[in-house]
PDB file of C-alpha atoms in Angstrom:
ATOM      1  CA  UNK G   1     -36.075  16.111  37.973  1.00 57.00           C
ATOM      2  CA  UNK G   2     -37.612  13.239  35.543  1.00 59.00           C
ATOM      3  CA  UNK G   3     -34.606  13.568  33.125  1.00 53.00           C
ATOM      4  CA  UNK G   4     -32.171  13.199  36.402  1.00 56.00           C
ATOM      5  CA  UNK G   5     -34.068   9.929  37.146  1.00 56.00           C
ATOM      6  CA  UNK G   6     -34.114   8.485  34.021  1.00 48.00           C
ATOM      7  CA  UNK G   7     -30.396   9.379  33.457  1.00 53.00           C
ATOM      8  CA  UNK G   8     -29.361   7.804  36.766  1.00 50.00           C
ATOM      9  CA  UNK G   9     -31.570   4.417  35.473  1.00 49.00           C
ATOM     10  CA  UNK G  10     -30.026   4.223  32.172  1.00 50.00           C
ATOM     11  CA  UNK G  11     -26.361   4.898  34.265  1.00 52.00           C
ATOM     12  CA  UNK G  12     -27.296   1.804  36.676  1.00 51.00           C
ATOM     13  CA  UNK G  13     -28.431  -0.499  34.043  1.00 56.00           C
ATOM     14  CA  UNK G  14     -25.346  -0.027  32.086  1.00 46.00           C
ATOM     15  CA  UNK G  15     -23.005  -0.609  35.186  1.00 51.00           C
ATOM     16  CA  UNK G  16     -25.342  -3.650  36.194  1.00 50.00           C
ATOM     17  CA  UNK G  17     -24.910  -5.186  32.474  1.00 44.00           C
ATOM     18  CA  UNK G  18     -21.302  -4.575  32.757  1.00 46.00           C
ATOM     19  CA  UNK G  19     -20.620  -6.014  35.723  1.00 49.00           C
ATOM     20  CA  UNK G  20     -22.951  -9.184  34.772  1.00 46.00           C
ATOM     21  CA  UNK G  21     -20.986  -9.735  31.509  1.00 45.00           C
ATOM     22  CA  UNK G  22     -17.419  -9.575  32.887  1.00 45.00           C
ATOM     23  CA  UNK G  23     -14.841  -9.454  29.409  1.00 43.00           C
ATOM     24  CA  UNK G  24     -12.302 -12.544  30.083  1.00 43.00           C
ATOM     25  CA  UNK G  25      -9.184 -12.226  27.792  1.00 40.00           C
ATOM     26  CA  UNK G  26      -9.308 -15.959  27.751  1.00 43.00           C
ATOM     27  CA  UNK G  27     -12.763 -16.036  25.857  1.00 43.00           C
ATOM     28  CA  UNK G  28     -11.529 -14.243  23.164  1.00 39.00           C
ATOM     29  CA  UNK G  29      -9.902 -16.168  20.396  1.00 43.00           C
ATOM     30  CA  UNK G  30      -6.253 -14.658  20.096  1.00 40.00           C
ATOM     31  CA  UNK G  31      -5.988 -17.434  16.899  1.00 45.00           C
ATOM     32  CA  UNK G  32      -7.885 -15.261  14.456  1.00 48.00           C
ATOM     33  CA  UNK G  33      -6.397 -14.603  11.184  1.00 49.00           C
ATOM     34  CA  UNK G  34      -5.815 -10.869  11.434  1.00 53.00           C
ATOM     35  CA  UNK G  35      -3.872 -11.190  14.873  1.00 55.00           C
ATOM     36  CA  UNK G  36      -1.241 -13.784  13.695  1.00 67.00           C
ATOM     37  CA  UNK G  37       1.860 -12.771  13.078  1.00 71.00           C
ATOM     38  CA  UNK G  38       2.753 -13.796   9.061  1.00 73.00           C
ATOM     39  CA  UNK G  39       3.868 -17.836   8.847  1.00 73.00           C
ATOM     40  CA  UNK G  40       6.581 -19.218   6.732  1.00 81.00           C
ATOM     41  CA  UNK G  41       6.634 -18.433   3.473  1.00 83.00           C
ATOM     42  CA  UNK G  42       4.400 -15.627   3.858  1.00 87.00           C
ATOM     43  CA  UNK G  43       5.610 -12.082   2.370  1.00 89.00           C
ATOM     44  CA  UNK G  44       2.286 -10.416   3.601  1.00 91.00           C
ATOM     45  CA  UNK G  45      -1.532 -10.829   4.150  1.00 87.00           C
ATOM     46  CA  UNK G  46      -4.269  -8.773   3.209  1.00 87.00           C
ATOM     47  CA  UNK G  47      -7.736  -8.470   3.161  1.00 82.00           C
ATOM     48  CA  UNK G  48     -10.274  -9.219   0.488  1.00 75.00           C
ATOM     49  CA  UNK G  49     -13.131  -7.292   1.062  1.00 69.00           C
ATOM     50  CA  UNK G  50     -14.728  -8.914  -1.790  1.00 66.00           C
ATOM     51  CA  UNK G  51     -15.257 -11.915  -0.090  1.00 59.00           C
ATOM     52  CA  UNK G  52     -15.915 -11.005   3.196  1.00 58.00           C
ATOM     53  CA  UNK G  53     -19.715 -12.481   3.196  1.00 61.00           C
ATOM     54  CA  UNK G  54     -18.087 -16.261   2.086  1.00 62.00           C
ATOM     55  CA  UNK G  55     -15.499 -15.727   5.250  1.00 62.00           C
ATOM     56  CA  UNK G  56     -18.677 -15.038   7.315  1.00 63.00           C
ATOM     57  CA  UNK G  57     -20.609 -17.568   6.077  1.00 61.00           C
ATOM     58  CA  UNK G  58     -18.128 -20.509   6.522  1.00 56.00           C
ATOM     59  CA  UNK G  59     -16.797 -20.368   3.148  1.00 54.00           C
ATOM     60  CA  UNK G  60     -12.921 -19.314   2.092  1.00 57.00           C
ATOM     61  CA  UNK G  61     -11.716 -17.238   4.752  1.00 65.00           C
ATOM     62  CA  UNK G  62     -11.664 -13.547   3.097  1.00 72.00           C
ATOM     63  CA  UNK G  63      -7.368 -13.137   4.426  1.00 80.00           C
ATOM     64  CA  UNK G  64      -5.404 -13.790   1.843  1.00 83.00           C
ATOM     65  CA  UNK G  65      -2.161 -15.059   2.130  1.00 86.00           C
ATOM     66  CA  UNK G  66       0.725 -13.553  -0.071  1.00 89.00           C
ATOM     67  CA  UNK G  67       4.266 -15.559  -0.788  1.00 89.00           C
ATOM     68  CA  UNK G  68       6.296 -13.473  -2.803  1.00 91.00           C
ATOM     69  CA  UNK G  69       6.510  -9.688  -3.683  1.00 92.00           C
ATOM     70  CA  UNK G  70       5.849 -11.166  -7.567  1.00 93.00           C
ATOM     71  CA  UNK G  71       2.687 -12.678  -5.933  1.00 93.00           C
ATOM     72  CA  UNK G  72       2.171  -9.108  -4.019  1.00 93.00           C
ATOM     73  CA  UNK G  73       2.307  -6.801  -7.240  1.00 94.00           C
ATOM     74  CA  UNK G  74       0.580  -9.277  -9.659  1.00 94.00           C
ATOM     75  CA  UNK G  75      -2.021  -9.263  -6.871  1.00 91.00           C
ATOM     76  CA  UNK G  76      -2.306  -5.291  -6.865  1.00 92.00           C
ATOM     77  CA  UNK G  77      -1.841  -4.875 -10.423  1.00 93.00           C
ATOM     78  CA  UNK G  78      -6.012  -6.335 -10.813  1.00 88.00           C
ATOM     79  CA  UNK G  79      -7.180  -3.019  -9.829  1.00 80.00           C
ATOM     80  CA  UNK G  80     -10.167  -1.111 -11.496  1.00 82.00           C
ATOM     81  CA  UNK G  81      -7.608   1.629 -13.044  1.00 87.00           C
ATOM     82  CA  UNK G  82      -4.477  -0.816 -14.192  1.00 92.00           C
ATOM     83  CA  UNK G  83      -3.639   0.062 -17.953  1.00 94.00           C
ATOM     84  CA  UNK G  84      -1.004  -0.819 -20.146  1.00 95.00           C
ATOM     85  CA  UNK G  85       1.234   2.277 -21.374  1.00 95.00           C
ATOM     86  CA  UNK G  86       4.307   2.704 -23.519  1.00 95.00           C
ATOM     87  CA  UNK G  87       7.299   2.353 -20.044  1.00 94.00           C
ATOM     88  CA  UNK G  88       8.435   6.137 -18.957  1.00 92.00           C
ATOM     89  CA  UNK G  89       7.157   7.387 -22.977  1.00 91.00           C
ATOM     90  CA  UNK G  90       3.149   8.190 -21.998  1.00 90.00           C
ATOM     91  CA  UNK G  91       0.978  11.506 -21.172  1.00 87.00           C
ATOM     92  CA  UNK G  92       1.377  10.204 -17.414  1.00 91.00           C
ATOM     93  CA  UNK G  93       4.339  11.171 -15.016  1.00 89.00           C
ATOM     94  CA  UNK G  94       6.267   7.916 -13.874  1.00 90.00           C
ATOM     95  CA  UNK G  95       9.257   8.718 -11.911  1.00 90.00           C
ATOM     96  CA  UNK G  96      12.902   7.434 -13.028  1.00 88.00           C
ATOM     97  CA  UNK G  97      13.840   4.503 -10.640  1.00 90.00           C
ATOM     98  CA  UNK G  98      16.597   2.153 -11.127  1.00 86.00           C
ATOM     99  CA  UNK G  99      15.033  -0.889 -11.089  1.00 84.00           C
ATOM    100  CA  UNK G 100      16.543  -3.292 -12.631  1.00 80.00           C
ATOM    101  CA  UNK G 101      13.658  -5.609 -14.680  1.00 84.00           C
ATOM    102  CA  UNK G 102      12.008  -2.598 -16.230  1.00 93.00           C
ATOM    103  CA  UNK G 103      11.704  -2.674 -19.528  1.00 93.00           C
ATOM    104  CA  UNK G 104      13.253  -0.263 -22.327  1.00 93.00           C
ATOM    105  CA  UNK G 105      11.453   3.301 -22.861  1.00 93.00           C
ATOM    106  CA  UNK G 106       8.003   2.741 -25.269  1.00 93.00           C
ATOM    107  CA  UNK G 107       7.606  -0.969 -24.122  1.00 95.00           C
ATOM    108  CA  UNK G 108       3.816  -1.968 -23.249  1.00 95.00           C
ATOM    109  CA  UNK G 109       3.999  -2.718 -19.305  1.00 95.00           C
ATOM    110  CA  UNK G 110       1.765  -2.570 -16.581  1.00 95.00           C
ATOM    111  CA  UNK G 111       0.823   0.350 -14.686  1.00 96.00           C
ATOM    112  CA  UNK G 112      -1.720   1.713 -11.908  1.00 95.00           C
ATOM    113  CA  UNK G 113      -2.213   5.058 -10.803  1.00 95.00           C
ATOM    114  CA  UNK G 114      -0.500   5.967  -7.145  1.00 95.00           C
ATOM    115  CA  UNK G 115      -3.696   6.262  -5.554  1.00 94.00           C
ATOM    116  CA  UNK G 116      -3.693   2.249  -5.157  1.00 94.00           C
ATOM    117  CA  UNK G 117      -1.194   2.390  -3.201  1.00 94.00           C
ATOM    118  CA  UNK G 118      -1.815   5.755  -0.658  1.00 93.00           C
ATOM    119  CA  UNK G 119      -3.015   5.390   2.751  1.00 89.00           C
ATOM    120  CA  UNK G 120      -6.212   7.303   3.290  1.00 86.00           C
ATOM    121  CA  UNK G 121      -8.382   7.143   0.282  1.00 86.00           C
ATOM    122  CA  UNK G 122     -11.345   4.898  -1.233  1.00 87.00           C
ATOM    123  CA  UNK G 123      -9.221   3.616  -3.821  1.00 88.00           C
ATOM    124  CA  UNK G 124      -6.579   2.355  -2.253  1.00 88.00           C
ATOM    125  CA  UNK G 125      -6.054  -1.316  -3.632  1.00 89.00           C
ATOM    126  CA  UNK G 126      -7.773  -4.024  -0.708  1.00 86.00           C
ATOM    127  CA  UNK G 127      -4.140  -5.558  -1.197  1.00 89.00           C
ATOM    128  CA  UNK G 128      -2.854  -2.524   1.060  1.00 91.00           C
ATOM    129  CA  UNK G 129      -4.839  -3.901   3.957  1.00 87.00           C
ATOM    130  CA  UNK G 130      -3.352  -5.966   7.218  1.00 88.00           C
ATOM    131  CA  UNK G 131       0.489  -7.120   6.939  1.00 89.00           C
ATOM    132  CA  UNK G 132       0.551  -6.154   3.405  1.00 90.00           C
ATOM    133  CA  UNK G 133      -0.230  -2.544   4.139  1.00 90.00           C
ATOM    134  CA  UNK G 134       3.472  -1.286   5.406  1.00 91.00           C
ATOM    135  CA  UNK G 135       4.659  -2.493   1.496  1.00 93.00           C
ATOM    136  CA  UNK G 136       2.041  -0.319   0.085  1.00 94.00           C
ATOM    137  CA  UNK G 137       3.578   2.789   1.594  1.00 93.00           C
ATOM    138  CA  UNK G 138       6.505   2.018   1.301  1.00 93.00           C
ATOM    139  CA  UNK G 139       6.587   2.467  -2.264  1.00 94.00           C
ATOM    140  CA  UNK G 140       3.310   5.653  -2.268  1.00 94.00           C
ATOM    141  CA  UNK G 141       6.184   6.971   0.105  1.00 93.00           C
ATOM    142  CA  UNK G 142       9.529   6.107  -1.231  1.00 93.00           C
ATOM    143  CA  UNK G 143      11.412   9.641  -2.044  1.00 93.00           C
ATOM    144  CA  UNK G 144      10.462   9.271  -6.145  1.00 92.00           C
ATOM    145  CA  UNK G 145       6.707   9.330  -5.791  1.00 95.00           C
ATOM    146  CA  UNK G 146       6.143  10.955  -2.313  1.00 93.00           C
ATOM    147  CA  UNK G 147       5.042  14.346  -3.644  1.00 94.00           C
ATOM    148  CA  UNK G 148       3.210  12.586  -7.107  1.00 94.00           C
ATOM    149  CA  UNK G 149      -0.140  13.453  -7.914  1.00 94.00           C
ATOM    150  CA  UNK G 150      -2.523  10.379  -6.937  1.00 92.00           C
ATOM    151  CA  UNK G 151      -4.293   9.956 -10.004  1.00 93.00           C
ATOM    152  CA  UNK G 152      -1.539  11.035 -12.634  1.00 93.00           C
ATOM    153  CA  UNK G 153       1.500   9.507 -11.595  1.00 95.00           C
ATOM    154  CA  UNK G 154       1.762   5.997 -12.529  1.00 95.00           C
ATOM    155  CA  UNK G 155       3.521   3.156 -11.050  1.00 95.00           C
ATOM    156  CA  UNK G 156       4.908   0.390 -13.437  1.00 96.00           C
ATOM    157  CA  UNK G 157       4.792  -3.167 -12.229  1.00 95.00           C
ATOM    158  CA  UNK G 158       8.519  -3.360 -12.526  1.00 95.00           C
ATOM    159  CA  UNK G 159       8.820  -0.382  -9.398  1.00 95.00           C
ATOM    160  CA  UNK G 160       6.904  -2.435  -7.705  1.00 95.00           C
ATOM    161  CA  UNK G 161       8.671  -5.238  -7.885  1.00 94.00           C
ATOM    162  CA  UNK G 162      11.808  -3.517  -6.916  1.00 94.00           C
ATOM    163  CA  UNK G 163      10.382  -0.947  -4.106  1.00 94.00           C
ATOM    164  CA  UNK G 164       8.417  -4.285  -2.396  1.00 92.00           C
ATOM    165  CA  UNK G 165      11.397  -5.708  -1.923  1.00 89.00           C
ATOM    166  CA  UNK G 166      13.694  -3.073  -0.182  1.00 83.00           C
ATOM    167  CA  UNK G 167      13.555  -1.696   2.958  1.00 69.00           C
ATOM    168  CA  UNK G 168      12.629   1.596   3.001  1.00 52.00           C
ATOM    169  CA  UNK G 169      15.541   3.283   4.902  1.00 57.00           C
ATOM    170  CA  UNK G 170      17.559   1.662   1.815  1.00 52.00           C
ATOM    171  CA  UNK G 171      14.816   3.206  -0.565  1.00 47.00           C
ATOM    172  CA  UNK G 172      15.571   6.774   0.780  1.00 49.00           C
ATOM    173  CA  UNK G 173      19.081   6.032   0.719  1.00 51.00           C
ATOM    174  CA  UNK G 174      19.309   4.534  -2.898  1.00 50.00           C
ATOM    175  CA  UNK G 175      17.557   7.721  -4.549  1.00 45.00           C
ATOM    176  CA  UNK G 176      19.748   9.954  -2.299  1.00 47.00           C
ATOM    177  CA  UNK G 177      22.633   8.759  -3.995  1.00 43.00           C
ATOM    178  CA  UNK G 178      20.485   8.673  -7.587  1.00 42.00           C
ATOM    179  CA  UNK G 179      19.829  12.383  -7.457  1.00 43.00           C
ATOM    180  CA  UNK G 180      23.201  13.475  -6.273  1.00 40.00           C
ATOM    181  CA  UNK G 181      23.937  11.381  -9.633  1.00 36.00           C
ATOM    182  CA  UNK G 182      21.487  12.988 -11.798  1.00 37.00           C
ATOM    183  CA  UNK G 183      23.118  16.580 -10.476  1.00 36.00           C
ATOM    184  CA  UNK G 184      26.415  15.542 -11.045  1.00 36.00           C
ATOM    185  CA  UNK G 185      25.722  14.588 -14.973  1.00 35.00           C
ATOM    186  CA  UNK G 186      22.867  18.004 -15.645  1.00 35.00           C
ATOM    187  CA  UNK G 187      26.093  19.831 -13.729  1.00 35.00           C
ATOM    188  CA  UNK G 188      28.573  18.017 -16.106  1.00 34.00           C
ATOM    189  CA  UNK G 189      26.250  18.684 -19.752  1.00 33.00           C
ATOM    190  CA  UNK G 190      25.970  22.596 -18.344  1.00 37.00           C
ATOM    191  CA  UNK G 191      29.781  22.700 -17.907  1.00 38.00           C
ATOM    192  CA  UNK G 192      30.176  20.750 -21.186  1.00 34.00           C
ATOM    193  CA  UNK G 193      27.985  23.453 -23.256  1.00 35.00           C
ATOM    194  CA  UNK G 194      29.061  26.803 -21.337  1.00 39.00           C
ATOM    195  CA  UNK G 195      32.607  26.264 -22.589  1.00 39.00           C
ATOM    196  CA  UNK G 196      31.560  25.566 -26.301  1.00 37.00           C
TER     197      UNK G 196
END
């Protein structure tokens, strides 16, 4: 009977305080960073965790603001796990994409491991946060590195330079028509040494 009583207090008190402290949309400011829609100029926004205490202290606000997709992969490409390896010649699997500013095979360029750029794991790169986020998958998502392994498939700087800038339905499209490609010319070399 007590624990009935008490129950029914604690019930009341919360509906009281409720009812006291009415929520009004118009109290709630609607002009913070993380609910504005991306200005001019802006490619994407994201959030630095790292200085979170200076944006709640009054210091530099902790969203960043991000202008180009150079801006956005430089940006990313300051994670812990970044190296420099030999382009598409190392121990590590990096997927064949036609990007265009990627350097030739055994050139020094930057890479980071996939897992900076997946959706659902502590070290996902802060730049995959907010507005920047939907860029992030689409290239841990775009039809070359979908099924890589998170921590041994890397992604050059060049991909992401090229995959930040498509859309994805063009991504899927674009290595659609780069494995029917790639089957045509393994089809072609098999014809080429059956008959010899």
């Amino acid at each position: 009977m007590q624990v009935k009583i008490v129950t029914f207090l604690v019930f009341a008190s919360v509906i009281a305080l409720s009812n006291s402290m009415s929520l009004n949309l118009e109290t709630i400011p609607l002009e913070m960073p993380i609910l504005k829609p991306d200005g001019e100029g802006v490619f994407c926004r994201y959030k630095n965790f790292s200085m979170e205490a200076a944006c709640n202290e009054g210091g530099a606000c902790s969203i960043q603001n991000v202008t180009s997709p150079k801006s956005f992969c430089d940006t990313l490409y300051l994670h812990d796990h970044a190296v420099e390896l030999p382009f598409m010649q190392s121990e590590f699997t990096s997927p064949y994409v036609s990007a265009g500013a990627c350097p030739v095979a055994g050139t020094k360029h930057l890479h980071v491991p996939l897992v900076a750029f997946r959706n659902g794991n502590r070290y996902r790169d802060t730049v995959c946060s907010l507005t920047c986020s939907p860029i992030c998958d689409r290239i841990a998502n775009h039809p070359s590195y979908v099924k890589g392994h998170m921590f041994t498939t890397m992604v050059p700087i060049c991909h992401c330079l090229y995959l930040s800038q498509i859309p994805l339905a063009k991504a899927h499209s674009n290595t659609a028509s780069l494995n029917s490609t790639s089957i045509a010319n393994s089809t072609s070399i098999n014809n080429l040494t059956n008959h010899h």
